[in-house]
Amino acid sequence: AQTVTQSQPEMSVQEAETVTLSCTYDTSESDYYLFWYKQPPSRQMILVIRQEAYKQQNATENRFSVNFQKAAKSFSLKISDSQLGDAAMYFCAYRSAESGYALNFGKGTSLLVTP
Amino acid sequence: NAGVTQTPKFRILKIGQSMTLQCTQDMNHNYMYWYRQDPGMGLKLIYYSVGAGITDKGEVPNGYNVSRSTTEDFPLRLELAAPSQTSVYFCASSSRDRGNQPQHFGDGTRLSIL
């Protein structure tokens, strides 16, 4: 099974600043998808951004962007102009045809945003 | 738009009791999943289904059973509840695709076994 590693249990950023959350994964597959999910205290799972492995261009969604390095098996999330509402747990997830396209999650990074 | 609905939201069970966590979706999705989230951890796959009548085990299936008699419903059964099953349970669904469509999650069920 593929493993997803998030090496930063906690991160802190000041409002309006930029922060990068790290994620690495281990796989021998060539066709897969990567996601970042946000989980606020309400425990909802909210999709932040997704990346198809066959696309070289890094995905961007407003203030959120990724740095996808396929050869290095790295998928970091950059949050620009951080807002107080960005405070949450962030999970990196891998998805492939294995297990019916189920998501394989990392342990998460807790992001604190300070005024 | 209801999306994925899980019931109940909270439940306390005694050791050895059994219960069923309900999950229903109204998006006509073929794929459905059950995950559990332990404190400070990511979600782990318990069972999944790729269509009505088809289910398979995920990473942590012991102590659980599922069924999928309709496209809409995917209940998770806990038999002989144990303290190790204290967790937050999420149901999710997605359309039949190659994996680029997001999974839609329910709001979760917080289950405590005492």
XYZ file of N, CA and C in Angstrom:
687
model
N 0.839 -1.193 0.000
C 0.000 0.000 0.000
C 0.876 1.245 0.000
N 0.351 2.281 -0.608
C 1.104 3.515 -0.659
C 1.112 4.191 0.714
N 2.203 4.874 1.028
C 2.287 5.624 2.284
C 2.392 7.105 1.977
N 1.741 7.889 2.814
C 1.752 9.337 2.691
C 2.328 9.903 3.979
N 3.335 10.743 3.863
C 4.021 11.265 5.038
C 3.912 12.781 5.091
N 3.406 13.270 6.203
C 3.397 14.699 6.488
C 4.304 14.898 7.693
N 5.450 15.514 7.469
C 6.494 15.551 8.489
C 6.344 16.692 9.479
N 5.368 17.559 9.259
C 5.170 18.721 10.136
C 3.878 18.542 10.926
N 3.927 18.105 12.175
C 2.696 17.940 12.954
C 1.975 19.270 13.162
N 2.754 20.363 13.316
C 2.153 21.671 13.566
C 2.933 22.744 12.806
N 2.204 23.730 12.317
C 2.817 24.883 11.683
C 2.080 26.125 12.146
N 2.804 27.249 12.137
C 2.205 28.510 12.528
C 2.545 29.565 11.487
N 1.582 30.449 11.219
C 1.800 31.515 10.245
C 1.067 32.756 10.718
N 1.627 33.916 10.425
C 0.939 35.165 10.742
C -0.045 35.497 9.636
N -1.099 36.144 10.031
C -2.097 36.600 9.071
C -1.412 37.395 7.958
N -1.857 37.124 6.710
C -1.360 37.793 5.500
C -0.017 37.236 5.006
N 0.625 36.364 5.780
C 1.879 35.770 5.343
C 1.629 34.480 4.570
N 2.716 33.902 4.078
C 2.652 32.671 3.271
C 3.237 31.509 4.056
N 2.620 30.349 3.929
C 3.102 29.146 4.611
C 3.058 27.974 3.638
N 4.000 27.057 3.808
C 4.052 25.862 2.960
C 4.003 24.613 3.820
N 3.071 23.733 3.491
C 2.910 22.458 4.195
C 3.489 21.343 3.315
N 4.251 20.464 3.923
C 4.970 19.429 3.175
C 4.221 18.105 3.145
N 4.421 17.372 2.063
C 3.843 16.037 1.922
C 4.715 15.234 0.971
N 5.061 14.045 1.362
C 5.742 13.110 0.464
C 4.959 11.812 0.443
N 5.133 11.048 -0.613
C 4.390 9.796 -0.747
C 5.277 8.764 -1.401
N 4.904 7.532 -1.207
C 5.684 6.427 -1.752
C 4.764 5.592 -2.634
N 5.117 5.428 -3.898
C 4.303 4.640 -4.811
C 5.154 4.134 -5.960
N 4.697 3.024 -6.555
C 5.323 2.517 -7.776
C 4.388 2.701 -8.967
N 3.234 3.312 -8.735
C 2.262 3.518 -9.800
C 2.603 4.780 -10.598
N 2.105 4.833 -11.811
C 2.325 6.012 -12.640
C 1.063 6.850 -12.789
N -0.097 6.226 -12.529
C -1.383 6.908 -12.685
C -2.023 7.064 -11.307
N -2.068 8.292 -10.811
C -2.651 8.516 -9.488
C -3.029 9.982 -9.360
N -3.647 10.299 -8.235
C -4.141 11.645 -7.978
C -3.755 12.031 -6.553
N -3.534 13.306 -6.364
C -3.149 13.813 -5.050
C -4.101 14.925 -4.641
N -4.393 14.974 -3.355
C -5.355 15.936 -2.839
C -4.839 16.545 -1.536
N -5.290 17.764 -1.285
C -5.188 18.353 0.040
C -6.604 18.608 0.549
N -6.865 18.127 1.780
C -8.136 18.351 2.438
C -7.906 19.183 3.694
N -8.887 20.019 3.986
C -8.883 20.847 5.189
C -9.944 20.314 6.140
N -9.582 20.196 7.438
C -10.548 19.770 8.427
C -10.569 20.781 9.571
N -11.545 21.674 9.587
C -11.673 22.634 10.699
C -12.202 21.925 11.934
N -12.306 22.629 13.064
C -12.818 22.002 14.298
C -14.204 21.379 14.140
N -14.970 21.842 13.175
C -16.289 21.250 12.921
C -16.187 19.817 12.405
N -14.967 19.368 12.079
C -14.569 18.043 11.573
C -15.039 17.749 10.150
N -15.632 18.716 9.474
C -15.955 18.512 8.059
C -14.672 18.289 7.268
N -14.734 17.487 6.235
C -13.617 17.280 5.319
C -13.878 18.124 4.083
N -13.025 19.122 3.862
C -13.231 20.089 2.781
C -12.087 19.978 1.791
N -12.406 19.741 0.546
C -11.377 19.665 -0.493
C -10.773 21.040 -0.730
N -9.447 21.105 -0.683
C -8.736 22.362 -0.931
C -8.244 22.422 -2.374
N -7.569 21.366 -2.813
C -6.954 21.383 -4.134
C -6.620 19.951 -4.544
N -6.544 19.699 -5.850
C -6.214 18.367 -6.347
C -5.250 18.475 -7.525
N -4.515 17.382 -7.734
C -3.498 17.347 -8.785
C -3.508 15.968 -9.424
N -3.587 15.938 -10.748
C -3.450 14.677 -11.472
C -1.968 14.440 -11.745
N -1.489 13.237 -11.507
C -0.060 12.957 -11.634
C 0.443 13.125 -13.068
N -0.429 12.941 -14.054
C 0.016 13.045 -15.444
C 0.138 14.496 -15.912
N -0.341 15.429 -15.094
C -0.244 16.841 -15.449
C 1.021 17.439 -14.834
N 1.827 18.066 -15.647
C 3.051 18.676 -15.145
C 2.781 20.021 -14.483
N 1.735 20.694 -14.932
C 1.436 22.012 -14.396
C 0.891 21.898 -12.981
N 1.420 22.721 -12.090
C 0.959 22.722 -10.707
C -0.435 23.331 -10.600
N -1.286 22.684 -9.789
C -2.650 23.171 -9.599
C -2.670 24.435 -8.733
N -3.642 25.282 -9.009
C -3.835 26.520 -8.246
C -5.321 26.739 -8.049
N -5.683 27.128 -6.818
C -7.057 27.479 -6.487
C -7.011 28.725 -5.606
N -7.160 29.882 -6.243
C -7.149 31.164 -5.514
C -5.857 31.306 -4.711
N -5.937 31.346 -3.381
C -4.740 31.546 -2.554
C -3.952 30.264 -2.315
N -4.459 29.152 -2.800
C -3.832 27.855 -2.565
C -3.160 27.351 -3.844
N -1.943 26.889 -3.711
C -1.241 26.313 -4.845
C -0.384 25.151 -4.360
N -0.006 24.290 -5.301
C 0.832 23.154 -4.935
C 2.133 23.210 -5.701
N 3.132 22.559 -5.125
C 4.405 22.320 -5.804
C 4.521 20.804 -5.925
N 4.222 20.298 -7.121
C 4.197 18.858 -7.377
C 5.496 18.461 -8.054
N 6.281 17.654 -7.372
C 7.543 17.153 -7.898
C 7.413 15.631 -8.020
N 7.038 15.173 -9.216
C 6.710 13.755 -9.383
C 7.912 12.857 -9.138
N 9.050 13.214 -9.651
C 10.237 12.368 -9.483
C 10.633 12.260 -8.016
N 10.490 13.339 -7.285
C 10.827 13.349 -5.866
C 9.672 12.842 -5.009
N 8.496 12.599 -5.606
C 7.302 12.159 -4.898
C 6.966 13.121 -3.767
N 6.888 14.379 -4.149
C 6.623 15.447 -3.195
C 5.427 16.267 -3.665
N 4.598 16.695 -2.715
C 3.360 17.409 -3.063
C 3.070 18.402 -1.951
N 3.688 19.564 -1.993
C 3.533 20.547 -0.931
C 2.419 21.533 -1.260
N 1.809 22.074 -0.221
C 0.717 23.039 -0.346
C 1.195 24.402 0.126
N 1.025 25.420 -0.709
C 1.364 26.782 -0.334
C 0.089 27.585 -0.164
N -0.024 28.230 1.002
C -1.160 29.092 1.288
C -0.635 30.524 1.339
N -1.116 31.349 0.444
C -0.693 32.747 0.375
C -1.716 33.629 1.072
N -1.231 34.793 1.581
C -2.140 35.749 2.224
C -3.023 35.038 3.255
N -2.397 34.355 4.186
C -3.116 33.516 5.144
C -4.183 34.313 5.901
N -5.303 33.655 6.124
C -6.421 34.255 6.834
C -6.733 33.437 8.080
N -7.395 34.080 9.045
C -7.715 33.386 10.296
C -8.553 32.131 10.028
N -9.377 32.198 9.006
C -10.221 31.051 8.658
C -9.464 29.881 8.061
N -8.180 30.075 7.783
C -7.375 28.962 7.264
C -6.910 28.026 8.373
N -7.066 28.436 9.617
C -6.648 27.592 10.738
C -7.449 26.303 10.741
N -6.729 25.172 10.707
C -7.390 23.861 10.594
C -6.321 22.776 10.543
N -6.772 21.524 10.522
C -5.900 20.402 10.174
C -5.908 20.259 8.666
N -4.735 20.028 8.096
C -4.629 19.826 6.664
C -4.082 18.424 6.401
N -4.801 17.701 5.565
C -4.413 16.335 5.239
C -4.042 16.228 3.771
N -2.916 15.604 3.528
C -2.497 15.234 2.187
C -3.034 13.829 1.920
N -3.510 13.572 0.707
C -4.083 12.265 0.409
C -3.721 11.819 -0.997
N -3.540 10.517 -1.137
C -3.167 9.871 -2.407
C -4.340 8.996 -2.840
N -4.579 8.956 -4.141
C -5.701 8.161 -4.637
C -5.303 7.480 -5.943
N -5.602 6.185 -6.040
C -5.342 5.450 -7.267
C -6.408 4.380 -7.420
N -6.265 3.540 -8.422
C -7.263 2.508 -8.668
C -7.298 1.459 -7.561
N -6.226 1.378 -6.769
C -6.210 0.408 -5.669
C -7.323 0.737 -4.674
N -7.977 -0.280 -4.156
C -9.060 -0.120 -3.177
C -10.164 0.795 -3.690
N -10.541 0.595 -4.935
C -11.674 1.336 -5.476
C -11.508 2.842 -5.424
N -10.305 3.318 -5.665
C -10.031 4.757 -5.650
C -10.270 5.374 -4.279
N -10.038 4.604 -3.235
C -10.116 5.166 -1.884
C -8.952 6.119 -1.646
N -9.121 7.012 -0.707
C -8.067 7.952 -0.352
C -7.157 7.340 0.709
N -5.854 7.595 0.560
C -4.855 7.168 1.525
C -4.284 8.445 2.139
N -4.548 8.675 3.434
C -4.248 9.947 4.065
C -2.936 9.933 4.834
N -2.290 11.116 4.891
C -1.227 11.339 5.848
C -1.812 11.621 7.221
N -0.931 11.840 8.215
C -1.397 12.057 9.581
C -1.872 13.476 9.838
N -1.572 14.377 8.919
C -2.085 15.729 9.040
C -1.093 16.725 9.622
N -1.324 17.990 9.294
C -0.571 19.116 9.844
C -1.562 20.103 10.420
N -1.386 20.461 11.674
C -2.255 21.436 12.316
C -1.711 22.835 12.042
N -2.497 23.667 11.385
C -2.070 25.024 11.034
C -2.716 26.033 11.963
N -1.857 26.814 12.613
C -2.310 27.904 13.474
C -2.051 29.226 12.761
N -3.043 30.089 12.727
C -2.900 31.402 12.098
C -3.023 32.454 13.192
N -1.977 33.268 13.348
C -1.962 34.283 14.405
C -2.204 35.673 13.825
N -2.924 36.515 14.550
C -3.229 37.875 14.053
C -1.973 38.738 13.948
N -29.560 20.405 -1.377
C -28.712 19.263 -1.735
C -28.193 18.583 -0.482
N -28.664 17.343 -0.200
C -28.274 16.670 1.022
C -26.855 16.142 0.929
N -26.432 15.570 -0.200
C -25.087 15.030 -0.322
C -24.989 13.688 0.383
N -24.035 13.578 1.312
C -23.833 12.353 2.091
C -24.342 12.604 3.509
N -25.272 11.782 3.953
C -25.879 11.951 5.266
C -25.536 10.771 6.165
N -24.992 11.077 7.330
C -24.646 10.043 8.304
C -25.498 10.207 9.565
N -25.969 9.101 10.072
C -26.660 9.098 11.363
C -26.210 7.908 12.182
N -26.125 8.043 13.513
C -26.280 9.280 14.277
C -25.021 10.133 14.216
N -25.041 11.307 14.806
C -23.855 12.166 14.888
C -22.987 11.808 16.083
N -23.598 11.361 17.142
C -22.880 10.965 18.350
C -23.531 9.702 18.908
N -22.696 8.839 19.520
C -23.257 7.653 20.156
C -22.264 7.137 21.182
N -22.812 6.698 22.316
C -22.005 6.025 23.326
C -22.497 4.592 23.432
N -21.586 3.650 23.343
C -21.922 2.237 23.445
C -21.187 1.611 24.620
N -21.768 0.566 25.150
C -21.060 -0.232 26.142
C -20.299 -1.347 25.435
N -19.233 -1.784 26.067
C -18.433 -2.888 25.512
C -19.339 -4.089 25.257
N -19.221 -4.673 24.065
C -19.995 -5.855 23.725
C -21.301 -5.570 22.999
N -21.750 -4.311 23.045
C -22.974 -3.969 22.316
C -22.688 -3.905 20.819
N -23.769 -3.905 20.036
C -23.653 -3.789 18.586
C -24.467 -2.592 18.120
N -24.089 -2.058 16.960
C -24.875 -0.973 16.394
C -24.564 -0.845 14.900
N -25.418 -0.118 14.213
C -25.228 0.155 12.793
C -25.140 1.650 12.577
N -24.074 2.077 11.899
C -23.937 3.462 11.470
C -24.537 3.568 10.068
N -25.440 4.525 9.931
C -26.134 4.668 8.650
C -25.434 5.698 7.766
N -25.439 5.438 6.473
C -24.893 6.368 5.494
C -25.744 6.293 4.229
N -26.192 7.442 3.756
C -26.954 7.484 2.520
C -26.506 8.679 1.696
N -26.495 8.511 0.375
C -26.124 9.620 -0.519
C -27.165 9.733 -1.624
N -27.379 10.978 -2.068
C -28.416 11.224 -3.062
C -27.829 11.714 -4.374
N -26.568 11.396 -4.653
C -25.884 11.872 -5.848
C -25.710 10.765 -6.892
N -26.307 9.611 -6.644
C -26.231 8.469 -7.551
C -24.776 8.022 -7.777
N -23.966 8.140 -6.736
C -22.566 7.732 -6.832
C -22.435 6.221 -6.708
N -21.560 5.662 -7.530
C -21.325 4.226 -7.456
C -20.391 3.853 -6.303
N -19.371 4.679 -6.082
C -18.342 4.341 -5.111
C -18.708 4.925 -3.742
N -18.607 4.087 -2.712
C -18.824 4.551 -1.345
C -17.770 3.959 -0.434
N -17.478 4.684 0.651
C -16.349 4.342 1.521
C -16.714 4.587 2.986
N -16.100 3.798 3.851
C -16.122 4.069 5.273
C -14.688 4.229 5.764
N -14.462 5.346 6.480
C -13.165 5.626 7.088
C -13.360 5.805 8.590
N -12.287 5.585 9.338
C -12.270 5.962 10.738
C -11.086 6.895 10.985
N -11.295 7.832 11.909
C -10.251 8.789 12.257
C -10.017 8.751 13.750
N -8.865 8.263 14.143
C -8.474 8.232 15.540
C -7.821 9.571 15.903
N -7.807 9.946 17.174
C -7.262 11.252 17.582
C -5.849 11.485 17.061
N -5.647 12.649 16.444
C -4.321 13.017 15.961
C -3.854 12.251 14.741
N -4.779 11.568 14.086
C -4.394 10.739 12.939
C -5.208 11.118 11.710
N -4.732 10.644 10.573
C -5.517 10.771 9.350
C -6.580 9.691 9.281
N -7.384 9.739 8.252
C -8.453 8.765 8.081
C -7.892 7.459 7.521
N -8.448 6.342 8.031
C -8.051 5.024 7.533
C -9.273 4.302 6.966
N -9.071 3.605 5.867
C -10.164 2.957 5.156
C -10.587 1.672 5.849
N -11.887 1.548 6.130
C -12.420 0.344 6.762
C -12.957 -0.608 5.685
N -13.915 -0.146 4.911
C -14.517 -0.907 3.822
C -14.857 0.052 2.689
N -14.998 -0.524 1.492
C -15.442 0.273 0.378
C -16.355 -0.560 -0.515
N -17.081 0.149 -1.379
C -18.002 -0.506 -2.311
C -17.950 0.212 -3.646
N -17.871 -0.538 -4.732
C -17.829 0.061 -6.070
C -19.182 -0.024 -6.764
N -20.178 -0.537 -6.082
C -21.521 -0.596 -6.628
C -22.401 -1.472 -5.767
N -23.696 -1.412 -6.025
C -24.643 -2.224 -5.251
C -24.276 -3.700 -5.347
N -24.220 -4.351 -4.200
C -23.897 -5.762 -4.130
C -22.423 -6.093 -4.115
N -21.564 -5.072 -4.177
C -20.110 -5.297 -4.229
C -19.426 -4.527 -3.104
N -18.776 -5.263 -2.203
C -18.041 -4.625 -1.116
C -16.690 -5.297 -0.964
N -15.756 -4.581 -0.356
C -14.426 -5.165 -0.145
C -13.773 -4.502 1.058
N -12.801 -5.215 1.644
C -12.127 -4.745 2.845
C -11.099 -3.678 2.513
N -10.941 -2.761 3.472
C -9.887 -1.774 3.385
C -8.746 -2.126 4.316
N -8.123 -1.114 4.876
C -6.928 -1.317 5.707
C -7.245 -1.853 7.103
N -8.396 -1.456 7.686
C -8.726 -1.807 9.079
C -10.131 -2.374 9.191
N -10.433 -3.541 8.601
C -11.806 -4.052 8.568
C -12.238 -4.871 9.788
N -11.279 -5.271 10.633
C -11.626 -6.189 11.723
C -12.622 -5.568 12.696
N -13.678 -6.311 12.999
C -14.698 -5.852 13.933
C -15.858 -5.137 13.263
N -15.835 -5.055 11.945
C -16.869 -4.337 11.188
C -17.421 -5.212 10.066
N -18.655 -4.881 9.668
C -19.244 -5.492 8.487
C -20.034 -4.433 7.736
N -20.168 -4.628 6.434
C -20.932 -3.697 5.608
C -21.818 -4.472 4.659
N -22.774 -3.756 4.090
C -23.617 -4.295 3.031
C -23.939 -3.155 2.076
N -24.278 -3.486 0.855
C -24.645 -2.457 -0.125
C -25.755 -3.035 -1.002
N -26.974 -2.935 -0.496
C -28.114 -3.480 -1.240
C -28.670 -2.482 -2.245
N -28.417 -1.190 -2.043
C -28.868 -0.159 -2.981
C -27.712 0.770 -3.304
N -27.850 1.554 -4.353
C -26.820 2.535 -4.688
C -26.698 3.596 -3.600
N -27.834 3.940 -2.969
C -27.861 5.068 -2.038
C -27.275 4.763 -0.662
N -27.426 3.542 -0.182
C -27.142 3.248 1.221
C -25.934 2.333 1.406
N -25.163 2.634 2.451
C -23.953 1.840 2.734
C -23.760 1.800 4.246
N -24.532 0.983 4.955
C -24.434 0.935 6.426
C -23.203 0.181 6.892
N -22.684 0.614 8.043
C -21.524 -0.016 8.681
C -21.986 -0.621 10.002
N -21.736 -1.909 10.160
C -22.184 -2.630 11.343
C -20.995 -2.910 12.253
N -21.149 -2.551 13.544
C -20.164 -2.908 14.557
C -20.728 -4.052 15.390
N -20.029 -5.146 15.430
C -20.428 -6.284 16.241
C -19.511 -6.358 17.453
N -20.095 -6.552 18.643
C -19.297 -6.727 19.867
C -18.318 -5.562 20.032
N -18.854 -4.367 20.260
C -18.044 -3.159 20.340
C -16.923 -3.296 21.371
N -15.745 -2.771 21.001
C -14.563 -2.785 21.860
C -14.036 -1.365 22.005
N -13.339 -1.064 23.122
C -12.801 0.300 23.314
C -11.928 0.770 22.158
N -11.254 -0.146 21.474
C -10.392 0.237 20.349
C -11.182 0.784 19.170
N -12.500 0.617 19.191
C -13.330 1.144 18.112
C -13.847 2.553 18.401
N -13.441 3.116 19.525
C -13.743 4.522 19.806
C -13.030 5.379 18.771
N -13.809 6.158 18.017
C -13.238 6.891 16.883
C -14.319 7.793 16.286
N -13.914 8.562 15.295
C -14.866 9.295 14.475
C -14.945 8.580 13.127
N -16.156 8.269 12.701
C -16.369 7.504 11.479
C -16.928 8.413 10.386
N -16.307 8.336 9.221
C -16.742 9.122 8.071
C -17.165 8.199 6.938
N -18.273 8.545 6.336
C -18.725 7.907 5.104
C -18.461 8.877 3.963
N -18.096 8.356 2.811
C -17.821 9.203 1.654
C -18.310 8.519 0.388
N -18.516 9.308 -0.649
C -18.932 8.738 -1.925
C -18.283 9.504 -3.068
N -18.199 8.851 -4.223
C -17.714 9.532 -5.429
C -18.307 8.855 -6.648
N -18.275 9.565 -7.757
C -18.809 9.014 -8.999
C -17.822 8.015 -9.585
N -18.296 7.198 -10.532
C -17.418 6.244 -11.192
C -16.516 7.030 -12.124
N -15.228 7.008 -11.854
C -14.297 7.764 -12.669
C -12.902 7.183 -12.475
N -11.908 7.846 -13.028
C -10.546 7.361 -12.879
C -9.878 7.884 -11.628
N -10.589 8.635 -10.833
C -10.031 9.063 -9.561
C -9.834 10.555 -9.424
N -10.119 11.335 -10.485
C -9.861 12.757 -10.373
C -11.018 13.534 -9.767
N -12.163 12.879 -9.595
C -13.289 13.552 -8.957
C -13.168 13.449 -7.439
N -13.510 14.496 -6.721
C -13.353 14.479 -5.269
C -14.353 13.552 -4.599
N -13.980 13.059 -3.448
C -14.928 12.322 -2.636
C -15.741 13.324 -1.821
N -17.021 13.020 -1.682
C -17.912 13.836 -0.865
C -18.061 13.145 0.475
N -17.802 13.879 1.549
C -17.825 13.305 2.886
C -19.081 13.693 3.654
N -19.539 12.765 4.496
C -20.541 13.101 5.482
C -19.903 13.865 6.629
N -20.719 14.278 7.588
C -20.228 15.086 8.704
C -19.591 14.256 9.815
N -19.644 12.949 9.691
C -18.993 12.081 10.663
C -19.895 11.669 11.817
N -19.548 10.520 12.404
C -20.208 10.023 13.611
C -19.138 9.830 14.671
N -19.312 10.500 15.813
C -18.377 10.311 16.922
C -18.898 9.188 17.798
N -18.125 8.112 17.892
C -18.541 6.922 18.633
C -17.584 6.671 19.786
N -18.156 6.509 20.986
C -17.361 6.190 22.172
C -17.813 4.851 22.725
N -16.855 3.990 23.011
C -17.129 2.667 23.588
C -16.596 2.664 25.014
N -17.510 2.487 25.961
C -17.110 2.561 27.372
C -17.354 1.240 28.092
